[in-house]
């Protein structure tokens, strides 16, 4: 692997764009594992998912985002976007329910901002079991888990990684820190949360 030519390695590792690219690398590895998944062993899948979660955490730290808070706020928004009574057993987009929920493409803020209190990796990991339970309960309440095969989830995750990358693709490699508005930071936190949720 070549060393970066125009910046120090610490600039690269702390650059949010580089961290988001690394999420793409890990998501690609996860796709490869899911594509070759042997029903006898889930260990390679679990390891690839762990690597991806660590990369998402590192990217959130580079933006001074609390990933746990981002995931919880996104789940609150998802509960408003996909109320059980309107979407149970259905796989439609939230826009099919906008006239009932009031949630549109324009008003999806989670009001997250950069924080000086980003938990350590070990502190974040302590919250993961509770987050997983909440995410599972969300899917179960809507009868969506019948579609949650490893390959389906990985394909959905890949789409979210693309949406995350799109938010920083034209931000430039030389600009540190990234010049992000609160609205842009909120969108990035939501996409990181979406990737984490899958």
Backbone as JSON Lines, residues from 0, in Angstrom:
{"i":0,"aa":"X","n":[0.84,-1.16,0.0],"ca":[0.0,0.0,0.0],"c":[0.89,1.23,0.0]}
{"i":1,"aa":"X","n":[0.57,2.21,-0.82],"ca":[1.37,3.42,-0.91],"c":[1.0,4.39,0.2]}
{"i":2,"aa":"X","n":[1.99,5.1,0.71],"ca":[1.74,6.14,1.71],"c":[1.17,7.36,1.01]}
{"i":3,"aa":"X","n":[0.33,8.11,1.68],"ca":[-0.23,9.31,1.07],"c":[0.88,10.3,0.74]}
{"i":4,"aa":"X","n":[0.79,10.95,-0.41],"ca":[1.86,11.82,-0.86],"c":[1.72,13.25,-0.37]}
{"i":5,"aa":"X","n":[0.53,13.75,-0.19],"ca":[0.37,15.17,0.11],"c":[-0.02,15.47,1.55]}
{"i":6,"aa":"X","n":[-0.2,14.47,2.37],"ca":[-0.57,14.74,3.76],"c":[0.02,13.67,4.66]}
{"i":7,"aa":"X","n":[0.13,14.02,5.93],"ca":[0.66,13.03,6.86],"c":[-0.37,11.94,7.09]}
{"i":8,"aa":"X","n":[0.09,10.79,7.6],"ca":[-0.84,9.69,7.83],"c":[-1.87,10.05,8.88]}
{"i":9,"aa":"X","n":[-1.53,10.91,9.86],"ca":[-2.53,11.3,10.85],"c":[-3.62,12.15,10.22]}
{"i":10,"aa":"X","n":[-3.26,13.0,9.2],"ca":[-4.27,13.76,8.48],"c":[-5.24,12.82,7.78]}
{"i":11,"aa":"X","n":[-4.71,11.77,7.18],"ca":[-5.54,10.83,6.44],"c":[-6.48,10.09,7.39]}
{"i":12,"aa":"X","n":[-5.96,9.63,8.52],"ca":[-6.8,8.85,9.42],"c":[-7.84,9.71,10.12]}
{"i":13,"aa":"X","n":[-7.58,11.01,10.27],"ca":[-8.55,11.88,10.93],"c":[-9.44,12.62,9.92]}
{"i":14,"aa":"X","n":[-9.15,12.47,8.65],"ca":[-9.94,13.11,7.62],"c":[-11.26,12.35,7.48]}
{"i":15,"aa":"X","n":[-12.39,13.01,7.74],"ca":[-13.69,12.31,7.64],"c":[-13.92,11.66,6.28]}
{"i":16,"aa":"X","n":[-13.46,12.3,5.21],"ca":[-13.65,11.7,3.88],"c":[-12.88,10.39,3.78]}
{"i":17,"aa":"X","n":[-11.66,10.35,4.32],"ca":[-10.89,9.11,4.31],"c":[-11.56,8.05,5.16]}
{"i":18,"aa":"X","n":[-12.1,8.46,6.29],"ca":[-12.8,7.52,7.17],"c":[-14.04,6.97,6.48]}
{"i":19,"aa":"X","n":[-14.75,7.82,5.76],"ca":[-15.95,7.36,5.06],"c":[-15.55,6.44,3.91]}
{"i":20,"aa":"X","n":[-14.45,6.73,3.23],"ca":[-13.96,5.8,2.21],"c":[-13.64,4.44,2.83]}
{"i":21,"aa":"X","n":[-13.07,4.46,4.04],"ca":[-12.76,3.2,4.71],"c":[-14.04,2.42,5.03]}
{"i":22,"aa":"X","n":[-15.12,3.12,5.33],"ca":[-16.41,2.45,5.52],"c":[-16.76,1.71,4.23]}
{"i":23,"aa":"X","n":[-16.54,2.36,3.09],"ca":[-16.8,1.71,1.81],"c":[-15.95,0.47,1.6]}
{"i":24,"aa":"X","n":[-14.68,0.54,2.01],"ca":[-13.78,-0.62,1.9],"c":[-14.32,-1.77,2.74]}
{"i":25,"aa":"X","n":[-14.69,-1.47,3.99],"ca":[-15.2,-2.52,4.87],"c":[-16.54,-3.06,4.39]}
{"i":26,"aa":"X","n":[-17.38,-2.18,3.84],"ca":[-18.66,-2.63,3.3],"c":[-18.43,-3.56,2.1]}
{"i":27,"aa":"X","n":[-17.42,-3.24,1.3],"ca":[-17.08,-4.11,0.17],"c":[-16.63,-5.49,0.64]}
{"i":28,"aa":"X","n":[-15.82,-5.51,1.69],"ca":[-15.4,-6.81,2.26],"c":[-16.6,-7.58,2.78]}
{"i":29,"aa":"X","n":[-17.5,-6.87,3.45],"ca":[-18.71,-7.51,3.97],"c":[-19.54,-8.09,2.82]}
{"i":30,"aa":"X","n":[-19.63,-7.38,1.71],"ca":[-20.35,-7.9,0.53],"c":[-19.71,-9.19,0.03]}
{"i":31,"aa":"X","n":[-18.39,-9.19,-0.02],"ca":[-17.69,-10.4,-0.46],"c":[-17.97,-11.58,0.44]}
{"i":32,"aa":"X","n":[-17.95,-11.35,1.74],"ca":[-18.23,-12.41,2.7],"c":[-19.67,-12.89,2.55]}
{"i":33,"aa":"X","n":[-20.61,-11.95,2.44],"ca":[-22.02,-12.33,2.31],"c":[-22.27,-13.09,1.01]}
{"i":34,"aa":"X","n":[-21.57,-12.73,-0.03],"ca":[-21.74,-13.39,-1.32],"c":[-21.23,-14.83,-1.29]}
{"i":35,"aa":"X","n":[-20.25,-15.09,-0.46],"ca":[-19.66,-16.43,-0.35],"c":[-20.12,-17.15,0.92]}
{"i":36,"aa":"X","n":[-21.14,-16.66,1.56],"ca":[-21.56,-17.17,2.86],"c":[-21.9,-18.65,2.82]}
{"i":37,"aa":"X","n":[-21.25,-19.37,3.71],"ca":[-21.5,-20.79,3.89],"c":[-22.43,-20.93,5.08]}
{"i":38,"aa":"X","n":[-23.51,-21.64,4.92],"ca":[-24.49,-21.76,6.0],"c":[-23.92,-22.4,7.26]}
{"i":39,"aa":"X","n":[-22.77,-23.02,7.16],"ca":[-22.19,-23.68,8.32],"c":[-21.45,-22.75,9.26]}
{"i":40,"aa":"X","n":[-21.02,-21.58,8.79],"ca":[-20.22,-20.71,9.64],"c":[-20.58,-19.25,9.43]}
{"i":41,"aa":"X","n":[-20.95,-18.59,10.53],"ca":[-21.25,-17.16,10.46],"c":[-20.07,-16.32,10.96]}
{"i":42,"aa":"X","n":[-18.98,-16.96,11.38],"ca":[-17.84,-16.24,11.93],"c":[-17.28,-15.2,10.97]}
{"i":43,"aa":"X","n":[-17.03,-15.53,9.69],"ca":[-16.5,-14.5,8.78],"c":[-17.44,-13.3,8.64]}
{"i":44,"aa":"X","n":[-18.74,-13.55,8.65],"ca":[-19.72,-12.47,8.55],"c":[-19.66,-11.58,9.79]}
{"i":45,"aa":"X","n":[-19.59,-12.19,10.95],"ca":[-19.53,-11.44,12.21],"c":[-18.25,-10.59,12.26]}
{"i":46,"aa":"X","n":[-17.14,-11.15,11.84],"ca":[-15.88,-10.41,11.83],"c":[-15.93,-9.23,10.87]}
{"i":47,"aa":"X","n":[-16.49,-9.44,9.68],"ca":[-16.6,-8.35,8.71],"c":[-17.55,-7.26,9.21]}
{"i":48,"aa":"X","n":[-18.63,-7.66,9.88],"ca":[-19.55,-6.67,10.45],"c":[-18.88,-5.89,11.57]}
{"i":49,"aa":"X","n":[-18.07,-6.55,12.37],"ca":[-17.35,-5.88,13.46],"c":[-16.37,-4.85,12.91]}
{"i":50,"aa":"X","n":[-15.65,-5.23,11.87],"ca":[-14.72,-4.28,11.24],"c":[-15.46,-3.06,10.71]}
{"i":51,"aa":"X","n":[-16.59,-3.29,10.09],"ca":[-17.37,-2.19,9.54],"c":[-17.87,-1.27,10.65]}
{"i":52,"aa":"X","n":[-18.37,-1.84,11.73],"ca":[-18.86,-1.01,12.83],"c":[-17.72,-0.18,13.42]}
{"i":53,"aa":"X","n":[-16.54,-0.75,13.54],"ca":[-15.39,0.01,14.04],"c":[-15.08,1.17,13.1]}
{"i":54,"aa":"X","n":[-15.14,0.94,11.8],"ca":[-14.88,2.02,10.84],"c":[-15.94,3.11,10.91]}
{"i":55,"aa":"X","n":[-17.19,2.73,11.12],"ca":[-18.24,3.74,11.28],"c":[-17.98,4.56,12.54]}
{"i":56,"aa":"X","n":[-17.62,3.88,13.62],"ca":[-17.31,4.58,14.87],"c":[-16.15,5.56,14.65]}
{"i":57,"aa":"X","n":[-15.1,5.12,13.99],"ca":[-13.95,6.0,13.75],"c":[-14.34,7.2,12.89]}
{"i":58,"aa":"X","n":[-15.18,6.98,11.9],"ca":[-15.64,8.1,11.07],"c":[-16.46,9.08,11.91]}
{"i":59,"aa":"X","n":[-17.32,8.54,12.77],"ca":[-18.12,9.43,13.62],"c":[-17.22,10.24,14.54]}
{"i":60,"aa":"X","n":[-16.18,9.63,15.07],"ca":[-15.23,10.35,15.93],"c":[-14.52,11.46,15.15]}
{"i":61,"aa":"X","n":[-14.16,11.18,13.9],"ca":[-13.47,12.2,13.1],"c":[-14.35,13.42,12.86]}
{"i":62,"aa":"X","n":[-15.67,13.25,12.98],"ca":[-16.62,14.35,12.83],"c":[-17.13,14.85,14.19]}
{"i":63,"aa":"X","n":[-16.6,14.28,15.26],"ca":[-17.03,14.6,16.63],"c":[-18.52,14.33,16.83]}
{"i":64,"aa":"X","n":[-18.97,13.21,16.26],"ca":[-20.36,12.77,16.41],"c":[-20.43,11.62,17.39]}
{"i":65,"aa":"X","n":[-21.43,11.62,18.23],"ca":[-21.67,10.52,19.15],"c":[-22.53,9.51,18.4]}
{"i":66,"aa":"X","n":[-21.93,8.4,18.0],"ca":[-22.63,7.42,17.15],"c":[-23.85,6.83,17.85]}
{"i":67,"aa":"X","n":[-23.75,6.55,19.12],"ca":[-24.91,6.01,19.84],"c":[-26.08,6.98,19.77]}
{"i":68,"aa":"X","n":[-25.83,8.25,20.03],"ca":[-26.89,9.26,19.97],"c":[-27.44,9.35,18.55]}
{"i":69,"aa":"X","n":[-26.56,9.31,17.55],"ca":[-27.01,9.38,16.16],"c":[-27.95,8.21,15.83]}
{"i":70,"aa":"X","n":[-27.59,7.0,16.27],"ca":[-28.42,5.83,15.99],"c":[-29.76,5.95,16.71]}
{"i":71,"aa":"X","n":[-29.75,6.36,17.96],"ca":[-31.02,6.5,18.71],"c":[-31.92,7.55,18.1]}
{"i":72,"aa":"X","n":[-31.34,8.68,17.69],"ca":[-32.16,9.74,17.08],"c":[-32.71,9.29,15.72]}
{"i":73,"aa":"X","n":[-31.92,8.53,14.98],"ca":[-32.4,8.02,13.69],"c":[-33.52,7.01,13.9]}
{"i":74,"aa":"X","n":[-33.4,6.18,14.93],"ca":[-34.48,5.23,15.22],"c":[-35.76,5.96,15.64]}
{"i":75,"aa":"X","n":[-35.63,7.06,16.37],"ca":[-36.8,7.88,16.71],"c":[-37.45,8.42,15.44]}
{"i":76,"aa":"X","n":[-36.63,8.91,14.53],"ca":[-37.15,9.41,13.26],"c":[-37.8,8.28,12.46]}
{"i":77,"aa":"X","n":[-37.15,7.12,12.43],"ca":[-37.72,5.98,11.7],"c":[-39.06,5.55,12.29]}
{"i":78,"aa":"X","n":[-39.2,5.64,13.6],"ca":[-40.5,5.33,14.23],"c":[-41.58,6.29,13.76]}
{"i":79,"aa":"X","n":[-41.22,7.56,13.53],"ca":[-42.19,8.52,13.0],"c":[-42.45,8.29,11.51]}
{"i":80,"aa":"X","n":[-41.4,7.9,10.78],"ca":[-41.54,7.68,9.33],"c":[-42.32,6.42,9.0]}
{"i":81,"aa":"X","n":[-42.16,5.41,9.84],"ca":[-42.76,4.09,9.58],"c":[-43.62,3.64,10.75]}
{"i":82,"aa":"X","n":[-44.76,4.31,11.0],"ca":[-45.6,3.89,12.12],"c":[-46.16,2.49,11.87]}
{"i":83,"aa":"X","n":[-46.16,1.69,12.92],"ca":[-46.58,0.29,12.81],"c":[-47.96,0.17,12.17]}
{"i":84,"aa":"X","n":[-48.89,1.0,12.59],"ca":[-50.27,0.88,12.11],"c":[-50.4,1.13,10.6]}
{"i":85,"aa":"X","n":[-49.43,1.79,9.99],"ca":[-49.52,2.07,8.55],"c":[-48.62,1.19,7.69]}
{"i":86,"aa":"X","n":[-47.6,0.6,8.29],"ca":[-46.65,-0.12,7.43],"c":[-46.39,-1.56,7.84]}
{"i":87,"aa":"X","n":[-47.17,-2.09,8.77],"ca":[-46.95,-3.47,9.2],"c":[-47.12,-4.41,8.01]}
{"i":88,"aa":"X","n":[-46.1,-5.21,7.76],"ca":[-46.14,-6.19,6.67],"c":[-45.93,-5.59,5.29]}
{"i":89,"aa":"X","n":[-45.65,-4.3,5.2],"ca":[-45.44,-3.64,3.91],"c":[-43.99,-3.2,3.8]}
{"i":90,"aa":"X","n":[-43.51,-3.14,2.58],"ca":[-42.11,-2.77,2.36],"c":[-41.99,-1.47,1.58]}
{"i":91,"aa":"X","n":[-42.99,-0.6,1.69],"ca":[-42.98,0.65,0.94],"c":[-42.07,1.71,1.54]}
{"i":92,"aa":"X","n":[-41.8,2.75,0.76],"ca":[-41.02,3.88,1.23],"c":[-41.87,4.72,2.17]}
{"i":93,"aa":"X","n":[-41.2,5.44,3.05],"ca":[-41.9,6.28,4.03],"c":[-42.77,7.34,3.35]}
{"i":94,"aa":"X","n":[-42.42,7.71,2.11],"ca":[-43.2,8.74,1.41],"c":[-44.64,8.29,1.15]}
{"i":95,"aa":"X","n":[-44.89,6.98,1.16],"ca":[-46.25,6.49,1.01],"c":[-47.11,6.87,2.21]}
{"i":96,"aa":"X","n":[-46.45,7.18,3.34],"ca":[-47.18,7.5,4.57],"c":[-47.02,8.96,4.97]}
{"i":97,"aa":"X","n":[-46.34,9.76,4.16],"ca":[-46.06,11.15,4.52],"c":[-47.33,11.94,4.82]}
{"i":98,"aa":"X","n":[-48.38,11.67,4.07],"ca":[-49.63,12.41,4.3],"c":[-50.25,12.05,5.66]}
{"i":99,"aa":"X","n":[-49.84,10.92,6.23],"ca":[-50.34,10.51,7.54],"c":[-49.38,10.88,8.67]}
{"i":100,"aa":"X","n":[-48.07,10.87,8.37],"ca":[-47.07,11.09,9.41],"c":[-46.56,12.52,9.46]}
{"i":101,"aa":"X","n":[-46.66,13.22,8.34],"ca":[-46.1,14.57,8.27],"c":[-44.6,14.58,8.01]}
{"i":102,"aa":"X","n":[-43.97,13.41,7.91],"ca":[-42.53,13.34,7.65],"c":[-42.32,13.34,6.14]}
{"i":103,"aa":"X","n":[-41.6,14.36,5.66],"ca":[-41.32,14.48,4.24],"c":[-39.8,14.49,4.03]}
{"i":104,"aa":"X","n":[-39.38,14.56,2.78],"ca":[-37.94,14.62,2.49],"c":[-37.31,15.88,3.06]}
{"i":105,"aa":"X","n":[-38.09,16.93,3.22],"ca":[-37.56,18.22,3.67],"c":[-37.48,18.37,5.18]}
{"i":106,"aa":"X","n":[-38.17,17.56,5.96],"ca":[-38.2,17.8,7.41],"c":[-37.72,16.6,8.23]}
{"i":107,"aa":"X","n":[-36.63,16.0,7.8],"ca":[-36.13,14.79,8.47],"c":[-34.93,15.03,9.37]}
{"i":108,"aa":"X","n":[-34.86,16.16,10.02],"ca":[-33.72,16.43,10.88],"c":[-33.79,15.61,12.16]}
{"i":109,"aa":"X","n":[-32.62,15.22,12.63],"ca":[-32.53,14.57,13.94],"c":[-31.91,15.54,14.95]}
{"i":110,"aa":"X","n":[-31.56,16.72,14.48],"ca":[-31.02,17.78,15.32],"c":[-29.78,17.35,16.09]}
{"i":111,"aa":"X","n":[-28.94,16.58,15.43],"ca":[-27.69,16.18,16.06],"c":[-26.62,17.19,15.67]}
{"i":112,"aa":"X","n":[-25.72,17.45,16.56],"ca":[-24.62,18.38,16.31],"c":[-23.32,17.75,16.77]}
{"i":113,"aa":"X","n":[-22.23,18.35,16.33],"ca":[-20.93,17.88,16.78],"c":[-20.87,18.01,18.31]}
{"i":114,"aa":"X","n":[-20.18,17.08,18.91],"ca":[-20.13,17.01,20.36],"c":[-18.68,16.92,20.82]}
{"i":115,"aa":"X","n":[-18.42,17.46,21.97],"ca":[-17.1,17.29,22.55],"c":[-17.05,16.02,23.38]}
{"i":116,"aa":"X","n":[-18.2,15.38,23.59],"ca":[-18.26,14.17,24.39],"c":[-18.59,12.96,23.52]}
{"i":117,"aa":"X","n":[-17.58,12.48,22.84],"ca":[-17.71,11.28,22.03],"c":[-17.23,10.12,22.88]}
{"i":118,"aa":"X","n":[-18.06,9.09,23.06],"ca":[-17.65,7.98,23.93],"c":[-16.48,7.2,23.34]}
{"i":119,"aa":"X","n":[-15.74,6.57,24.22],"ca":[-14.67,5.68,23.76],"c":[-15.3,4.48,23.06]}
{"i":120,"aa":"X","n":[-14.48,3.74,22.33],"ca":[-14.95,2.53,21.65],"c":[-15.56,1.56,22.65]}
{"i":121,"aa":"X","n":[-14.9,1.35,23.78],"ca":[-15.42,0.41,24.77],"c":[-16.73,0.91,25.38]}
{"i":122,"aa":"X","n":[-16.85,2.23,25.59],"ca":[-18.12,2.78,26.09],"c":[-19.23,2.59,25.06]}
{"i":123,"aa":"X","n":[-18.9,2.81,23.8],"ca":[-19.89,2.62,22.73],"c":[-20.33,1.15,22.67]}
{"i":124,"aa":"X","n":[-19.36,0.23,22.76],"ca":[-19.69,-1.2,22.68],"c":[-20.64,-1.64,23.78]}
{"i":125,"aa":"X","n":[-20.56,-1.01,24.93],"ca":[-21.48,-1.34,26.02],"c":[-22.94,-1.04,25.65]}
{"i":126,"aa":"X","n":[-23.15,-0.1,24.74],"ca":[-24.5,0.29,24.32],"c":[-25.04,-0.56,23.16]}
{"i":127,"aa":"X","n":[-24.15,-1.29,22.5],"ca":[-24.55,-2.04,21.29],"c":[-25.65,-3.07,21.56]}
{"i":128,"aa":"X","n":[-25.58,-3.88,22.62],"ca":[-26.67,-4.86,22.83],"c":[-28.05,-4.22,22.94]}
{"i":129,"aa":"X","n":[-28.15,-3.09,23.65],"ca":[-29.44,-2.41,23.77],"c":[-29.88,-1.84,22.42]}
{"i":130,"aa":"X","n":[-28.94,-1.3,21.66],"ca":[-29.27,-0.78,20.32],"c":[-29.76,-1.91,19.42]}
{"i":131,"aa":"X","n":[-29.09,-3.05,19.47],"ca":[-29.48,-4.2,18.64],"c":[-30.9,-4.63,18.99]}
{"i":132,"aa":"X","n":[-31.21,-4.7,20.28],"ca":[-32.58,-5.08,20.71],"c":[-33.61,-4.1,20.16]}
{"i":133,"aa":"X","n":[-33.33,-2.81,20.25],"ca":[-34.27,-1.8,19.76],"c":[-34.48,-1.93,18.25]}
{"i":134,"aa":"X","n":[-33.41,-2.17,17.53],"ca":[-33.49,-2.32,16.08],"c":[-34.28,-3.59,15.72]}
{"i":135,"aa":"X","n":[-34.03,-4.68,16.43],"ca":[-34.77,-5.92,16.19],"c":[-36.26,-5.73,16.48]}
{"i":136,"aa":"X","n":[-36.57,-5.09,17.59],"ca":[-37.97,-4.85,17.95],"c":[-38.66,-3.98,16.91]}
{"i":137,"aa":"X","n":[-37.95,-3.02,16.38],"ca":[-38.5,-2.15,15.33],"c":[-38.92,-2.99,14.12]}
{"i":138,"aa":"X","n":[-38.01,-3.86,13.64],"ca":[-38.31,-4.71,12.49],"c":[-39.4,-5.73,12.77]}
{"i":139,"aa":"X","n":[-39.35,-6.33,13.95],"ca":[-40.36,-7.34,14.32],"c":[-41.75,-6.73,14.42]}
{"i":140,"aa":"X","n":[-41.86,-5.54,14.98],"ca":[-43.17,-4.89,15.14],"c":[-43.82,-4.62,13.78]}
{"i":141,"aa":"X","n":[-43.01,-4.49,12.75],"ca":[-43.52,-4.19,11.41],"c":[-43.56,-5.42,10.51]}
{"i":142,"aa":"X","n":[-43.26,-6.59,11.06],"ca":[-43.2,-7.84,10.28],"c":[-42.21,-7.74,9.12]}
{"i":143,"aa":"X","n":[-41.11,-7.07,9.34],"ca":[-40.1,-6.91,8.29],"c":[-38.99,-7.95,8.39]}
{"i":144,"aa":"X","n":[-38.89,-8.63,9.5],"ca":[-37.74,-9.52,9.71],"c":[-37.74,-10.73,8.79]}
{"i":145,"aa":"X","n":[-38.87,-11.06,8.18],"ca":[-38.89,-12.19,7.24],"c":[-37.99,-11.9,6.03]}
{"i":146,"aa":"X","n":[-37.74,-10.62,5.77],"ca":[-36.88,-10.23,4.65],"c":[-35.43,-10.03,5.06]}
{"i":147,"aa":"X","n":[-35.12,-10.19,6.35],"ca":[-33.8,-9.85,6.86],"c":[-32.81,-11.02,6.76]}
{"i":148,"aa":"X","n":[-32.58,-11.46,5.55],"ca":[-31.53,-12.45,5.32],"c":[-30.19,-11.7,5.27]}
{"i":149,"aa":"X","n":[-29.08,-12.39,5.53],"ca":[-27.79,-11.69,5.49],"c":[-27.55,-10.94,4.18]}
{"i":150,"aa":"X","n":[-27.83,-11.59,3.07],"ca":[-27.57,-10.92,1.78],"c":[-28.49,-9.72,1.56]}
{"i":151,"aa":"X","n":[-29.76,-9.83,1.93],"ca":[-30.67,-8.68,1.79],"c":[-30.2,-7.51,2.63]}
{"i":152,"aa":"X","n":[-29.79,-7.79,3.86],"ca":[-29.33,-6.73,4.76],"c":[-28.06,-6.09,4.21]}
{"i":153,"aa":"X","n":[-27.13,-6.89,3.73],"ca":[-25.88,-6.35,3.2],"c":[-26.14,-5.5,1.97]}
{"i":154,"aa":"X","n":[-27.06,-5.92,1.11],"ca":[-27.38,-5.1,-0.06],"c":[-28.01,-3.77,0.34]}
{"i":155,"aa":"X","n":[-28.89,-3.79,1.34],"ca":[-29.49,-2.55,1.83],"c":[-28.41,-1.65,2.45]}
{"i":156,"aa":"X","n":[-27.51,-2.25,3.21],"ca":[-26.41,-1.51,3.82],"c":[-25.55,-0.85,2.76]}
{"i":157,"aa":"X","n":[-25.28,-1.56,1.68],"ca":[-24.46,-1.02,0.61],"c":[-25.09,0.24,0.01]}
{"i":158,"aa":"X","n":[-26.41,0.24,-0.13],"ca":[-27.1,1.44,-0.61],"c":[-26.91,2.61,0.32]}
{"i":159,"aa":"X","n":[-26.95,2.35,1.63],"ca":[-26.77,3.41,2.62],"c":[-25.33,3.94,2.61]}
{"i":160,"aa":"X","n":[-24.36,3.06,2.38],"ca":[-22.96,3.51,2.28],"c":[-22.82,4.46,1.1]}
{"i":161,"aa":"X","n":[-23.49,4.15,0.0],"ca":[-23.47,5.04,-1.16],"c":[-24.07,6.41,-0.83]}
{"i":162,"aa":"X","n":[-25.17,6.42,-0.08],"ca":[-25.78,7.69,0.32],"c":[-24.86,8.49,1.23]}
{"i":163,"aa":"X","n":[-24.13,7.81,2.11],"ca":[-23.17,8.48,2.99],"c":[-22.04,9.09,2.16]}
{"i":164,"aa":"X","n":[-21.49,8.32,1.24],"ca":[-20.39,8.81,0.4],"c":[-20.82,10.01,-0.42]}
{"i":165,"aa":"X","n":[-22.03,9.99,-0.9],"ca":[-22.54,11.09,-1.72],"c":[-22.49,12.42,-0.98]}
{"i":166,"aa":"X","n":[-22.65,12.39,0.32],"ca":[-22.69,13.63,1.11],"c":[-21.33,14.31,1.24]}
{"i":167,"aa":"X","n":[-20.24,13.58,1.01],"ca":[-18.9,14.18,1.14],"c":[-18.08,14.09,-0.14]}
{"i":168,"aa":"X","n":[-18.68,13.59,-1.21],"ca":[-17.88,13.31,-2.4],"c":[-17.21,14.53,-3.01]}
{"i":169,"aa":"X","n":[-17.78,15.71,-2.89],"ca":[-17.19,16.9,-3.51],"c":[-16.62,17.87,-2.46]}
{"i":170,"aa":"X","n":[-16.32,17.39,-1.29],"ca":[-15.84,18.26,-0.21],"c":[-14.34,18.54,-0.29]}
{"i":171,"aa":"X","n":[-13.61,17.82,-1.1],"ca":[-12.18,18.09,-1.26],"c":[-11.32,17.39,-0.23]}
{"i":172,"aa":"X","n":[-10.15,16.96,-0.66],"ca":[-9.23,16.24,0.21],"c":[-8.37,17.17,1.06]}
{"i":173,"aa":"X","n":[-8.21,18.4,0.65],"ca":[-7.29,19.3,1.34],"c":[-7.95,20.09,2.45]}
{"i":174,"aa":"X","n":[-9.26,20.11,2.52],"ca":[-9.97,20.93,3.48],"c":[-10.2,20.17,4.78]}
{"i":175,"aa":"X","n":[-9.44,20.54,5.8],"ca":[-9.62,19.95,7.12],"c":[-9.69,21.08,8.14]}
{"i":176,"aa":"X","n":[-10.62,21.1,9.02],"ca":[-11.74,20.16,9.06],"c":[-12.71,20.44,7.92]}
{"i":177,"aa":"X","n":[-13.56,19.48,7.65],"ca":[-14.56,19.67,6.61],"c":[-15.45,20.84,6.99]}
{"i":178,"aa":"X","n":[-15.77,21.65,6.03],"ca":[-16.66,22.79,6.27],"c":[-18.09,22.31,6.08]}
{"i":179,"aa":"X","n":[-18.71,21.85,7.18],"ca":[-20.05,21.28,7.12],"c":[-21.03,22.16,7.87]}
{"i":180,"aa":"X","n":[-22.17,22.4,7.24],"ca":[-23.24,23.1,7.95],"c":[-23.88,22.13,8.94]}
{"i":181,"aa":"X","n":[-24.68,22.65,9.85],"ca":[-25.39,21.77,10.8],"c":[-26.3,20.81,10.05]}
{"i":182,"aa":"X","n":[-26.92,21.29,8.98],"ca":[-27.81,20.43,8.19],"c":[-27.02,19.29,7.54]}
{"i":183,"aa":"X","n":[-25.84,19.61,6.99],"ca":[-25.0,18.57,6.37],"c":[-24.53,17.56,7.41]}
{"i":184,"aa":"X","n":[-24.12,18.05,8.57],"ca":[-23.66,17.16,9.63],"c":[-24.8,16.25,10.09]}
{"i":185,"aa":"X","n":[-26.0,16.79,10.17],"ca":[-27.16,15.99,10.55],"c":[-27.42,14.89,9.51]}
{"i":186,"aa":"X","n":[-27.33,15.23,8.24],"ca":[-27.54,14.22,7.18],"c":[-26.46,13.14,7.25]}
{"i":187,"aa":"X","n":[-25.22,13.55,7.47],"ca":[-24.14,12.56,7.58],"c":[-24.38,11.65,8.77]}
{"i":188,"aa":"X","n":[-24.79,12.23,9.9],"ca":[-25.03,11.4,11.09],"c":[-26.17,10.42,10.84]}
{"i":189,"aa":"X","n":[-27.18,10.85,10.1],"ca":[-28.3,9.95,9.78],"c":[-27.84,8.8,8.89]}
{"i":190,"aa":"X","n":[-27.01,9.1,7.9],"ca":[-26.54,8.02,7.01],"c":[-25.6,7.07,7.75]}
{"i":191,"aa":"X","n":[-24.75,7.6,8.64],"ca":[-23.91,6.7,9.45],"c":[-24.78,5.82,10.32]}
{"i":192,"aa":"X","n":[-25.83,6.4,10.86],"ca":[-26.77,5.62,11.68],"c":[-27.45,4.56,10.83]}
{"i":193,"aa":"X","n":[-27.87,4.92,9.62],"ca":[-28.52,3.94,8.74],"c":[-27.59,2.76,8.44]}
{"i":194,"aa":"X","n":[-26.32,3.06,8.12],"ca":[-25.38,1.97,7.86],"c":[-25.23,1.1,9.12]}
{"i":195,"aa":"X","n":[-25.14,1.75,10.28],"ca":[-24.99,1.02,11.54],"c":[-26.2,0.14,11.82]}
{"i":196,"aa":"X","n":[-27.38,0.66,11.55],"ca":[-28.62,-0.07,11.82],"c":[-28.67,-1.34,10.98]}
{"i":197,"aa":"X","n":[-28.28,-1.26,9.72],"ca":[-28.28,-2.47,8.9],"c":[-27.21,-3.43,9.37]}
